[in-house]
Short mmCIF file of C-alpha atoms in Angstrom, two decimals:
data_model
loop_
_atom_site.label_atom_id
_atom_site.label_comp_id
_atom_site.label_asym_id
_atom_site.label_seq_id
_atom_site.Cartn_x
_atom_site.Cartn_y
_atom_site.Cartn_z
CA UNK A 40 74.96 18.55 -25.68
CA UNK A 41 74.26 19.02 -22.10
CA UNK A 42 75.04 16.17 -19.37
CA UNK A 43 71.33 15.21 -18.83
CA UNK A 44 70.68 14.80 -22.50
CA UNK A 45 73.73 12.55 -23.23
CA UNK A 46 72.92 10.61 -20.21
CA UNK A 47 68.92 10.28 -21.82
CA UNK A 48 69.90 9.36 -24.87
CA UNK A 49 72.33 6.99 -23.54
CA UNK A 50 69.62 5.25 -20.76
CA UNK A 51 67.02 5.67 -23.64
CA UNK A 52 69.53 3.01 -25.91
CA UNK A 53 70.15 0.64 -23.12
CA UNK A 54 66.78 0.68 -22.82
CA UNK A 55 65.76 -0.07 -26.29
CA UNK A 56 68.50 -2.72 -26.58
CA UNK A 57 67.25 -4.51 -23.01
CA UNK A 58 63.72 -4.41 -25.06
CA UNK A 59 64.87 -6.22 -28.17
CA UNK A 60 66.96 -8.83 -25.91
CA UNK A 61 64.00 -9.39 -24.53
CA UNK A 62 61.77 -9.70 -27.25
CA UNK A 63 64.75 -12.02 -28.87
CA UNK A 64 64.13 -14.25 -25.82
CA UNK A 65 60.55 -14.56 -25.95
CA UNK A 66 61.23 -16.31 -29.63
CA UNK A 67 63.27 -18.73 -27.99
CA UNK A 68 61.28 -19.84 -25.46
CA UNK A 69 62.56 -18.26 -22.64
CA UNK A 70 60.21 -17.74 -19.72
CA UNK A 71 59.76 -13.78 -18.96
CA UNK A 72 57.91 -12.08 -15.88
CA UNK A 73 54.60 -10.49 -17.43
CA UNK A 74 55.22 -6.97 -17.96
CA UNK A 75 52.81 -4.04 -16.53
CA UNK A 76 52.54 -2.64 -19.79
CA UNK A 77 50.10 -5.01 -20.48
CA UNK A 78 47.82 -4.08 -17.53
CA UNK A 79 48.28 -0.56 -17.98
CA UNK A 80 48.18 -0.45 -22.14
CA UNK A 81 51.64 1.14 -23.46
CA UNK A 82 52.54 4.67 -23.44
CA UNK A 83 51.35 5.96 -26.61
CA UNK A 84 54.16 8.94 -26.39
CA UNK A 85 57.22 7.59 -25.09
CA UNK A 86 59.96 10.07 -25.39
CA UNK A 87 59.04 13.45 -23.35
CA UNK A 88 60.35 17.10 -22.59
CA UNK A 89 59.68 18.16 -19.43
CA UNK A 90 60.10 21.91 -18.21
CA UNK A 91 61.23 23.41 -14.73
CA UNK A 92 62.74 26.70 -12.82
CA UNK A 93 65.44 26.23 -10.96
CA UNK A 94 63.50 25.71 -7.40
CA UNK A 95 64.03 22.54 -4.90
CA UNK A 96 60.47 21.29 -5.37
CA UNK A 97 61.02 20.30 -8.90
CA UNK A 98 62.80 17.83 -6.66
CA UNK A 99 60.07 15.03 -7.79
CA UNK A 100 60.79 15.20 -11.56
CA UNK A 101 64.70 14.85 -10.99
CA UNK A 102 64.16 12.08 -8.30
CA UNK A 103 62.10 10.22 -11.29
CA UNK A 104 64.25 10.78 -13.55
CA UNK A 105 67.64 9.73 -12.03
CA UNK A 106 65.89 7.16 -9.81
CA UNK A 107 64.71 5.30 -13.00
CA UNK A 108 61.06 5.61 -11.88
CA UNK A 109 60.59 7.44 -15.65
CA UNK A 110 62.48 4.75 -17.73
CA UNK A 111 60.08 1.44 -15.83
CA UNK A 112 57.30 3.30 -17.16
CA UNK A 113 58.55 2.87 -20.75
CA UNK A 114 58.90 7.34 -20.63
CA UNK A 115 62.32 8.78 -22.47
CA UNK A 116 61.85 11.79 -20.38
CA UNK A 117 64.45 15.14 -21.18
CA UNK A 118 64.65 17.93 -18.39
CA UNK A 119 65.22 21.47 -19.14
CA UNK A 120 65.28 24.51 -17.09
CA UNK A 121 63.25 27.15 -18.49
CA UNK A 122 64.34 30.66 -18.22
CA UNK A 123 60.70 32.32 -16.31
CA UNK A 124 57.54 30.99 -16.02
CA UNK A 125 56.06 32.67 -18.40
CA UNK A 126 58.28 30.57 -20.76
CA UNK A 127 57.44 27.85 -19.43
CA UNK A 128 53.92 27.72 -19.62
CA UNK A 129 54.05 29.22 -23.09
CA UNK A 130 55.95 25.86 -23.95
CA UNK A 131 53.49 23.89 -22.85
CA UNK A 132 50.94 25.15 -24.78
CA UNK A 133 52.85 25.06 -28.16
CA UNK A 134 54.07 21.69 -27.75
CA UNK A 135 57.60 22.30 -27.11
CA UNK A 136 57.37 21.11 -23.81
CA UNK A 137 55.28 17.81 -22.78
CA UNK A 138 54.56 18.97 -18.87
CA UNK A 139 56.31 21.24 -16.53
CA UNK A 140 56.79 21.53 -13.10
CA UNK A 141 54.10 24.86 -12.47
CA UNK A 142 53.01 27.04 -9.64
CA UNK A 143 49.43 25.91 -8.77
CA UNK A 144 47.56 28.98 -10.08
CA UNK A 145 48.97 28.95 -13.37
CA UNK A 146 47.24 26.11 -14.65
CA UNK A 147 44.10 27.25 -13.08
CA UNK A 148 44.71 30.89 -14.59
CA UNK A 149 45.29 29.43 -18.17
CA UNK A 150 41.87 27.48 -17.77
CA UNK A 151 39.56 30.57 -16.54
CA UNK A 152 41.63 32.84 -19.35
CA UNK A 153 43.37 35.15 -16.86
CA UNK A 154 46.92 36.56 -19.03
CA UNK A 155 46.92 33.43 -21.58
CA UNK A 156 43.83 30.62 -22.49
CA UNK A 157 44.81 27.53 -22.56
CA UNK A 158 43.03 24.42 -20.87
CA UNK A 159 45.55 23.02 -18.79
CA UNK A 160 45.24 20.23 -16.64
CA UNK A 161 46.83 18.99 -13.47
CA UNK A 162 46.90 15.16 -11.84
CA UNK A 163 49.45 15.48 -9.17
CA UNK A 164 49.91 18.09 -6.47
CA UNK A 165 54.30 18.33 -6.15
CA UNK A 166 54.81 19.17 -2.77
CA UNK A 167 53.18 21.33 0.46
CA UNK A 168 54.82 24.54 2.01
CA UNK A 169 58.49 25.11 0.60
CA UNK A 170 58.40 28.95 0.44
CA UNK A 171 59.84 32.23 2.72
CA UNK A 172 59.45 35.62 2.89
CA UNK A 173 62.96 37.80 3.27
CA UNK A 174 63.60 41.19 3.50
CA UNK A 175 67.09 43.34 3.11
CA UNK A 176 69.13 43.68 6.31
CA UNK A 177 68.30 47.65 6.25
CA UNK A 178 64.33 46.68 6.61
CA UNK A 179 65.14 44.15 9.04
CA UNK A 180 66.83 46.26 11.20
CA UNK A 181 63.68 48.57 11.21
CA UNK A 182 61.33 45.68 12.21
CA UNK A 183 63.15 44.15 14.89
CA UNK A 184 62.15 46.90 16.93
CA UNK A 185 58.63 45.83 16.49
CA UNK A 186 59.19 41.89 17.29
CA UNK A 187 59.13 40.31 20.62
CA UNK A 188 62.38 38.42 21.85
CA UNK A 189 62.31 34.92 23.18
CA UNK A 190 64.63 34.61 26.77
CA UNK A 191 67.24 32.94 24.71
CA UNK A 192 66.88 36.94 22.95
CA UNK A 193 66.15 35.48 19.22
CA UNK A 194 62.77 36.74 18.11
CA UNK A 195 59.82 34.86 18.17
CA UNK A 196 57.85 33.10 15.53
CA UNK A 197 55.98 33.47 13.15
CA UNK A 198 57.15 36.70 12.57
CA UNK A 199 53.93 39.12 11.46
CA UNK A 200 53.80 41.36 9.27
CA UNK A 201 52.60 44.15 11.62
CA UNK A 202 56.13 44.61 12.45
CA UNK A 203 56.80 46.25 9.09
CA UNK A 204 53.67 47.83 8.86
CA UNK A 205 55.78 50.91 11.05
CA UNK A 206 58.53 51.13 8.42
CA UNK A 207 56.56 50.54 5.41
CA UNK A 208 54.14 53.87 6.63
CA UNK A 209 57.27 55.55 7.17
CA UNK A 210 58.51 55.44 3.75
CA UNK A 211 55.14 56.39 2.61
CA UNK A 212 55.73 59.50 4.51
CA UNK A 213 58.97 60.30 3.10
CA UNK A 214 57.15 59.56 -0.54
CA UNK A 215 59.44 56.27 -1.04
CA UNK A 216 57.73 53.50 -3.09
CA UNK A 217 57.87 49.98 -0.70
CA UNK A 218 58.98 47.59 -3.21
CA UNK A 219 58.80 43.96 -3.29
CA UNK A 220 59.43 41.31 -5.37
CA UNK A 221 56.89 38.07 -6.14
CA UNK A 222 57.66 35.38 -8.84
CA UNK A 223 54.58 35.68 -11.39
CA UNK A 224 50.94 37.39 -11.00
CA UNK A 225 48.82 33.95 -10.22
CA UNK A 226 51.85 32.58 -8.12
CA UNK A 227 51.53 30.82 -4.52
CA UNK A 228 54.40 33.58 -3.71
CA UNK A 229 52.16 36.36 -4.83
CA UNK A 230 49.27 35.24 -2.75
CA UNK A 231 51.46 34.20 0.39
CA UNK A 232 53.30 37.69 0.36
CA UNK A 233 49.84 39.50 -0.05
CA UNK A 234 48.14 36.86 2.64
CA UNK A 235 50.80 37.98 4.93
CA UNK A 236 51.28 41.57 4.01
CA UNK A 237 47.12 42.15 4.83
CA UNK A 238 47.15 40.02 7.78
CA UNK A 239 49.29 42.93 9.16
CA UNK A 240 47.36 45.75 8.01
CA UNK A 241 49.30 46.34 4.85
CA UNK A 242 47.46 46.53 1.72
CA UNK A 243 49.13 44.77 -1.13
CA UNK A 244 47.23 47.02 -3.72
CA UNK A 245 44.70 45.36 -5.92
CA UNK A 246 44.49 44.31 -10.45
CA UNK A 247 41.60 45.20 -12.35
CA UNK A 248 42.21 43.47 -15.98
CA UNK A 249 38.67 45.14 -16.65
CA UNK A 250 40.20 48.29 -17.18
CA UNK A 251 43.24 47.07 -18.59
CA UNK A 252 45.22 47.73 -15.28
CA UNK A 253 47.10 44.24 -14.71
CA UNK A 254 50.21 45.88 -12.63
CA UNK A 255 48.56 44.46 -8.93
CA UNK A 256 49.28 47.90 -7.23
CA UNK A 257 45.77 50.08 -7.29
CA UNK A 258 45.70 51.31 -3.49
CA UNK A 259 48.61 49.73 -2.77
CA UNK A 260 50.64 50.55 0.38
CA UNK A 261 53.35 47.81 -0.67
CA UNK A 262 54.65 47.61 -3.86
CA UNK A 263 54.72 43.72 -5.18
CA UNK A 264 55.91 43.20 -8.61
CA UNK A 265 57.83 40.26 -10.38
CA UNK A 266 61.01 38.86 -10.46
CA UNK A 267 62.29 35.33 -11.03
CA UNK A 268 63.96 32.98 -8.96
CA UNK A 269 67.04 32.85 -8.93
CA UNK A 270 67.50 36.70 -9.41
CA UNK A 271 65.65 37.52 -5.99
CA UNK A 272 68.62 37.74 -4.07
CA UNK A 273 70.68 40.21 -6.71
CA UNK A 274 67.48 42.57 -6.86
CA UNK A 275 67.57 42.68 -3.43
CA UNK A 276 71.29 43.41 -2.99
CA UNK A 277 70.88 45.98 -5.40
CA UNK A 278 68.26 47.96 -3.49
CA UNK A 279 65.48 47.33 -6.55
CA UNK A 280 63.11 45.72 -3.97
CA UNK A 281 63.06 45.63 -0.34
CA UNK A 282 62.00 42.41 0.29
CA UNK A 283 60.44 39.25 -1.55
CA UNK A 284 58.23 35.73 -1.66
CA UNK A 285 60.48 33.15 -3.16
CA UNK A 286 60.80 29.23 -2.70
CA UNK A 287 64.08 27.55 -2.49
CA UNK A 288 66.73 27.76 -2.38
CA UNK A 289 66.49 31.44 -2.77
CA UNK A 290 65.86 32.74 0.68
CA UNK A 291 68.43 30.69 2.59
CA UNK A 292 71.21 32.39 -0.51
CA UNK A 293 70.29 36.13 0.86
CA UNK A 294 71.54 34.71 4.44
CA UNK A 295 74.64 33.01 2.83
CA UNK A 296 75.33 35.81 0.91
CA UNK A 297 74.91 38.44 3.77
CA UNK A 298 72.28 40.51 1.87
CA UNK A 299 68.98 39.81 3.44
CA UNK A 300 66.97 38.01 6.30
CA UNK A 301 64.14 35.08 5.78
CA UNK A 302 61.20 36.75 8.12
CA UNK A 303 58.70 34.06 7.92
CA UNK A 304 57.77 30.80 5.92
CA UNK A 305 54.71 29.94 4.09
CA UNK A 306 54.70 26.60 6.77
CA UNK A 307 53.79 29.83 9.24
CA UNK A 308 51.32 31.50 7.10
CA UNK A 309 49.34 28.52 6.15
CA UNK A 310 50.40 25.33 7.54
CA UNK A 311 50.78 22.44 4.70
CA UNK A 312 50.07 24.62 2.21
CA UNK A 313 49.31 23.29 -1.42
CA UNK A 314 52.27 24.56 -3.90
CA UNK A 315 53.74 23.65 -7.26
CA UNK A 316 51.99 20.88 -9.12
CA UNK A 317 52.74 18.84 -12.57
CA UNK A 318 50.71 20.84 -15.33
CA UNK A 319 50.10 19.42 -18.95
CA UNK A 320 47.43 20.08 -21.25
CA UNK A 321 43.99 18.30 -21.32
CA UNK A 322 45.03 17.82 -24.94
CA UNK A 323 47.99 15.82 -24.18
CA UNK A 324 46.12 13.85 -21.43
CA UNK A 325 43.23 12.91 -23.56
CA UNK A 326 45.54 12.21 -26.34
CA UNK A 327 48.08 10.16 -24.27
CA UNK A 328 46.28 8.60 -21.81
CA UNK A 329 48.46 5.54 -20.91
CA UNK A 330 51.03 7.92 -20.91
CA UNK A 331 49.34 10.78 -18.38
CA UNK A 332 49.01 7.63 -16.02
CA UNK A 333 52.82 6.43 -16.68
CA UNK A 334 54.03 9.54 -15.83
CA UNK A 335 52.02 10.01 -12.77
CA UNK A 336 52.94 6.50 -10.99
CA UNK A 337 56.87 7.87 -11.72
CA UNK A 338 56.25 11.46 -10.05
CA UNK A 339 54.12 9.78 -7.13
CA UNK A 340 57.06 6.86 -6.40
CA UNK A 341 59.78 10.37 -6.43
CA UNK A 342 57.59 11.65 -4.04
CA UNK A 343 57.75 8.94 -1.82
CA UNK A 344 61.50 8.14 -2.13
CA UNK A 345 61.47 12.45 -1.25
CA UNK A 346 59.65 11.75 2.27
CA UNK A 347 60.20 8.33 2.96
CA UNK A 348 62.16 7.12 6.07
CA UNK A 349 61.81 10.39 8.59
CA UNK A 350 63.26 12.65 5.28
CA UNK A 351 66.66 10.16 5.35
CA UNK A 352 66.96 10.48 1.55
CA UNK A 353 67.47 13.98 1.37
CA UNK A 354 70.96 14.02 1.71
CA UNK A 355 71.32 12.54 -1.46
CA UNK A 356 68.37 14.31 -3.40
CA UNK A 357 70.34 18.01 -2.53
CA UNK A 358 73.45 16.46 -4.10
CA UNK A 359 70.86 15.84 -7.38
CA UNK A 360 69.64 19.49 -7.24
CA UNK A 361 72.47 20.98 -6.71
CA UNK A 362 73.73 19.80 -9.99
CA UNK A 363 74.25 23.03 -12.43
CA UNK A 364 71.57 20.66 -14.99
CA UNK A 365 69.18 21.02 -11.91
CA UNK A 366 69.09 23.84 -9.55
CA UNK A 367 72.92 24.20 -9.34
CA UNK A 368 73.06 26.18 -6.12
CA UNK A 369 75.69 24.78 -3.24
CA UNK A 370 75.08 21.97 -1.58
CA UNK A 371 75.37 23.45 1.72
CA UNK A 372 72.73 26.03 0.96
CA UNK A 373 70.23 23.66 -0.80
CA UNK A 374 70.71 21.70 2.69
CA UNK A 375 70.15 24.30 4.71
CA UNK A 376 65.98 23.52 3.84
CA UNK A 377 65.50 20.25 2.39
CA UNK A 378 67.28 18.41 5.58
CA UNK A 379 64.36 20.16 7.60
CA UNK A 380 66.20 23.31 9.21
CA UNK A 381 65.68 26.78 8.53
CA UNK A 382 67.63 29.59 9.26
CA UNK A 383 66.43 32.93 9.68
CA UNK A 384 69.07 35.57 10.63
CA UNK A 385 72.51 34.78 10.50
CA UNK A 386 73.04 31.82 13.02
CA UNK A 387 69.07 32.09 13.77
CA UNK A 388 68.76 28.27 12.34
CA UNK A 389 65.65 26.05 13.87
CA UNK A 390 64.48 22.35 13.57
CA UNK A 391 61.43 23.16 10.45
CA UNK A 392 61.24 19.24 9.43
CA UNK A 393 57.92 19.57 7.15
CA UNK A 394 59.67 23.05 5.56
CA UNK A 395 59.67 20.78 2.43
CA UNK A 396 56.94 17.98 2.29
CA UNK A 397 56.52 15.86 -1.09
CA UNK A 398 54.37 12.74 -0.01
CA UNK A 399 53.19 12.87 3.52
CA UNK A 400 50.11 14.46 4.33
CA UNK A 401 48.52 13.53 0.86
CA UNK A 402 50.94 16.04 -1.14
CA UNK A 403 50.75 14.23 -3.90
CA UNK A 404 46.91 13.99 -3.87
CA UNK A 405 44.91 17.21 -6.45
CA UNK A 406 42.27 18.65 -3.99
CA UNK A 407 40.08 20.99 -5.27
CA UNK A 408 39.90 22.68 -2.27
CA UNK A 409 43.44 23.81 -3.36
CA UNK A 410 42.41 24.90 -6.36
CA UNK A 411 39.65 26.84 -4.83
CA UNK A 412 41.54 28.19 -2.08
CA UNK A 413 43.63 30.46 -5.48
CA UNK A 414 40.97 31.42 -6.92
CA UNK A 415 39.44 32.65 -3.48
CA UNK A 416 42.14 34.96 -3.69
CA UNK A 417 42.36 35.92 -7.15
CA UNK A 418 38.70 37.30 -6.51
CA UNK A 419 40.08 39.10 -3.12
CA UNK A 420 42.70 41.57 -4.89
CA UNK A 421 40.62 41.88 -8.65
CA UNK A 422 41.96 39.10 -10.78
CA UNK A 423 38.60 37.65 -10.86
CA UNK A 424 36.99 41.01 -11.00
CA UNK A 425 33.07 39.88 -10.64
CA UNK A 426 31.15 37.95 -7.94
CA UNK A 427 30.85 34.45 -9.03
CA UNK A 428 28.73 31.81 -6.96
CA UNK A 429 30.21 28.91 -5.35
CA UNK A 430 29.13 26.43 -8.35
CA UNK A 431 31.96 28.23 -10.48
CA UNK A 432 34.25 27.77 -8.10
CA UNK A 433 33.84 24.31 -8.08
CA UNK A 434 33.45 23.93 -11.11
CA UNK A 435 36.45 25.32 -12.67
CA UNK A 436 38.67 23.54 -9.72
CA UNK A 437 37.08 20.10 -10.99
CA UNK A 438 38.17 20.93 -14.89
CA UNK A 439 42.03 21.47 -14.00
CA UNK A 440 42.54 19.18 -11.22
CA UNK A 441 42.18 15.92 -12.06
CA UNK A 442 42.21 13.39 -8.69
CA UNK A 443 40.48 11.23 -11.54
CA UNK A 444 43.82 10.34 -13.51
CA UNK A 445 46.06 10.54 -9.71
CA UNK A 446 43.25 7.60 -8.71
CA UNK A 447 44.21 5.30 -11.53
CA UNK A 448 47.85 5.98 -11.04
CA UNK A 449 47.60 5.16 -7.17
CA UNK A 450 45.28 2.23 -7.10
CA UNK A 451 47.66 0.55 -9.94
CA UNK A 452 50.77 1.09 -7.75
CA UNK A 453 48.50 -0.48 -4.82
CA UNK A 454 47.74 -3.89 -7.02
CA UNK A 455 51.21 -4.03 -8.10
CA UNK A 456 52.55 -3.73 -4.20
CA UNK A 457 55.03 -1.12 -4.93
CA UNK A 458 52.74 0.93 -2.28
CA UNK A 459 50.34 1.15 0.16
CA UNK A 460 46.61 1.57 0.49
CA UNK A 461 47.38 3.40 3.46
CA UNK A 462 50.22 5.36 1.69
CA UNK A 463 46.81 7.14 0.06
CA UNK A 464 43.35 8.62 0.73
CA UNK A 465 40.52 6.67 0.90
CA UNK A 466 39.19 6.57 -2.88
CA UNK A 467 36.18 5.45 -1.93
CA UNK A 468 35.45 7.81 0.32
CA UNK A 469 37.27 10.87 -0.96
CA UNK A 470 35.68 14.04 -2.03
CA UNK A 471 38.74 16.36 -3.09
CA UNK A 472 38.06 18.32 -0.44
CA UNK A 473 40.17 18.90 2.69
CA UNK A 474 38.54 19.37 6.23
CA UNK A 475 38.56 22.58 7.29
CA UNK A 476 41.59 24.35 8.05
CA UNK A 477 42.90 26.48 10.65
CA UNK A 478 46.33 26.65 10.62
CA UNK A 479 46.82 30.28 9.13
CA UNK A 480 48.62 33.20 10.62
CA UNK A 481 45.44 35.45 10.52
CA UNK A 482 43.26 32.42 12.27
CA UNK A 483 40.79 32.49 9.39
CA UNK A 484 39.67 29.15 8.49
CA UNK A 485 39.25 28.21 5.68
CA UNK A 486 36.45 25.80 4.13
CA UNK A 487 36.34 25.10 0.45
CA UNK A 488 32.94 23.92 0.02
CA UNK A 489 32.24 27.89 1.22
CA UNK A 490 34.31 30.18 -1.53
CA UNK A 491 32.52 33.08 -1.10
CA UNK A 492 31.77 32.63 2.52
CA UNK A 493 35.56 32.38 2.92
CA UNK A 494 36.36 35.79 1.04
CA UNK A 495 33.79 37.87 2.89
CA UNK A 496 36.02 37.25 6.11
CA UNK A 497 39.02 39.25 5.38
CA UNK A 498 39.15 42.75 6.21
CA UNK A 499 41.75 43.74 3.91
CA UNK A 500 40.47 42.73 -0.08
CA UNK A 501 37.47 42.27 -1.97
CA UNK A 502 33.92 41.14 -0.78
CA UNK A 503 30.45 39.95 -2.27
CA UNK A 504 29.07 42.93 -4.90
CA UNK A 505 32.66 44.49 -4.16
CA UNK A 506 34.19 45.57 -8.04
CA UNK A 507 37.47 48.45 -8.77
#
């Protein structure tokens, strides 16, 4: 039996033993503080499974687990890495697995019936930006050429992706494939390395599950196909891809390991970008509604203790992760992100303090102006392979994320004073949908009350009455 089972199953008895001591003192009189269970109702499930790949920002379920945040919710909660996503999402739907930490499009895929149906639901958003974009020290050699030097002679950021553009038409020449490596088809890695890749001219190749062609690489100049995690930096060693999209702590092991260079960071493609998020299934939600709420209020307090005092907690949440039940990379190398650096090439290491955000800037909170902003660009390269009008748009957002069940979670933490009103949006004025924003490499803003208006804008992808 693993470490973080015997240590569940041992909180999990000192739990129910503290529960019958205290129901044996309620007999005799004795005067107890009025538990929250009342207010909330009880969790109707109370011994969970929860699913994750070994990534830093499934930071928030191991904070609320070791933390106790799980436990004062009345939740027995188990945590097991899952071997792809894929996997993972699979055991959500069966049952095996309760929730899961889950890149944002997949539960938004699952709902619209894009690789597997399933109606899966999200109420809390895990963390903003978190990702990078490396490439093998051969191809970095061959782009440096391109990239202007600071005085200090270091290059300058962000990095574009016109400076491979040159070396990724030269292979074309010579008849070489460019490959690269993403972590799953509806992935925030997928859409950053294509967002990135087309900003610079390069066309990431388009799907069209109309004709049965799901591979991502009709027209293609670049290559992108999928690999997991953690074997991103062997792939690349071995010469299988040339470069990749990967969170942490994945990018930072290429420069450790001496095999590859981090070009950019989704923080410099889309500032504050929306990435993994807590998906279960509107089954379980409906069914376990206490318990949806309970789990919620643990996740949002994790995220908190993540952010809280200028990031001073991170110290101690990389020594978590980098526990072989967690993500079980070195500590050093887990660091080398979450304490808010970043290093590029070798020695090339700068002051990124929101690389990893969990709370601040309403993470936590479900917009579904994220969710619209994925399926914007599962429409631009053919996942979506029709026009559909802005209505659907919103209306599929609105079914997956659920801002509904994060409310309830929030405004009981407010009455209880273990947080702030101000720690949250304004509920009562709150749409779930960001302002505007502007922060991308390519300058294209982006405004998620205008889908279609937004996809029109891109040179590179597909537009209105476009179809392969």
């Amino acid at each position: 039996m693993s470490q973080l089972l015997i240590k569940s199953a041992s909180n999990r008895l000192v739990k129910k033993l503290s529960s019958a001591i205290a129901t044996s003192a309620l007999l005799i009189g004795a005067a107890i503080s009025p538990s929250t269970y009342a207010e909330l109702g009880y969790p109707e499930k109370e011994e969970l499974k929860f699913g994750f790949i070994k990534l830093t920002d499934m930071a928030p379920i191991a904070i609320a687990y070791e933390k106790g945040y799980f436990e004062e919710e009345g939740l027995y909660v188990t945590i097991e890495a899952q071997a792809n996503w894929k996997v993972l999402l699979d055991g959500v739907i069966d049952g095996r697995l309760d929730g899961a930490h889950m890149l944002a499009g997949q539960p938004i895929a699952a709902t619209m019936g894009y690789g597997t149906k399933a109606d899966i639901i999200t109420p809390f958003s895990m963390d903003l930006n978190g990702n990078g974009i490396t490439v093998s020290n051969e191809i970095w050699q061959q782009m440096k050429a391109n990239i202007p030097k600071q005085a200090d002679g270091k290059p300058v950021h962000p990095i574009k992706a016109d400076a491979l553009k040159p070396v990724v038409e030269k292979y074309k020449a010579e008849g070489k494939p460019f490959n690269m490596g993403m972590v799953f088809p509806v992935s925030t890695h997928n859409y950053e390395l294509r967002y990135w890749l087309a900003a610079g001219g390069i066309h990431p190749g388009y799907y069209a599950p109309h004709k049965g062609d799901t591979s991502g690489q009709l027209d293609a100049d670049a290559l992108l196909s999928v690999t997991p995690p953690p074997q991103m930096p062997a792939t690349l060693e071995a010469g299988t891809i040339y470069g990749y999209c990967v969170g942490e702590p994945w990018n930072q092991q290429a420069v450790f390991k001496g095999i590859g260079v981090p070009v950019v960071t989704d923080y410099e493609i889309w500032k504050d970008n929306p990435e993994k998020v807590f998906g279960i299934s509107a089954e379980f939600a409906k069914k376990y509604p206490n318990t949806t709420i309970r789990l919620t209020r643990a996740l949002i307090r994790a995220a908190k203790w993540l952010d809280e005092n200028n990031n001073a907690n991170r110290p101690e949440a990389v020594k978590i992760l980098s526990q072989s039940n967690y993500v079980g990379a070195d500590y050093k190398v887990i660091a080398n992100s979450m304490t808010g650096t970043f290093e590029y090439e070798k020695g090339d290491k700068r002051e990124v303090p929101d690389f990893n955000v969990f709370f601040r800037y309403n993470a936590t909170y479900p917009y579904y102006s994220d969710a619209i902003w994925y399926l914007t660009q599962m429409r631009r390269w053919g996942q979506i392979s029709e026009d559909k009008p802005d209505s659907w748009y919103y209306d599929l957002a609105k079914k997956v994320y659920r801002p509904d069940i994060y409310q309830a979670a929030a405004q009981s933490l407010i009455d209880e004073k273990i947080m702030k009103v101000d720690e949250f949006p304004d509920f009562k004025t709150e749409d779930g949908f960001r302002a505007p924003q502007t922060h991308f490499i390519d300058n294209i803003v982006y405004n998620g009350k205008k889908p279609n208006e937004y996809i029109n804008k891109f040179s590179i992808g597909l537009k209105q009455g476009d179809k392969i």
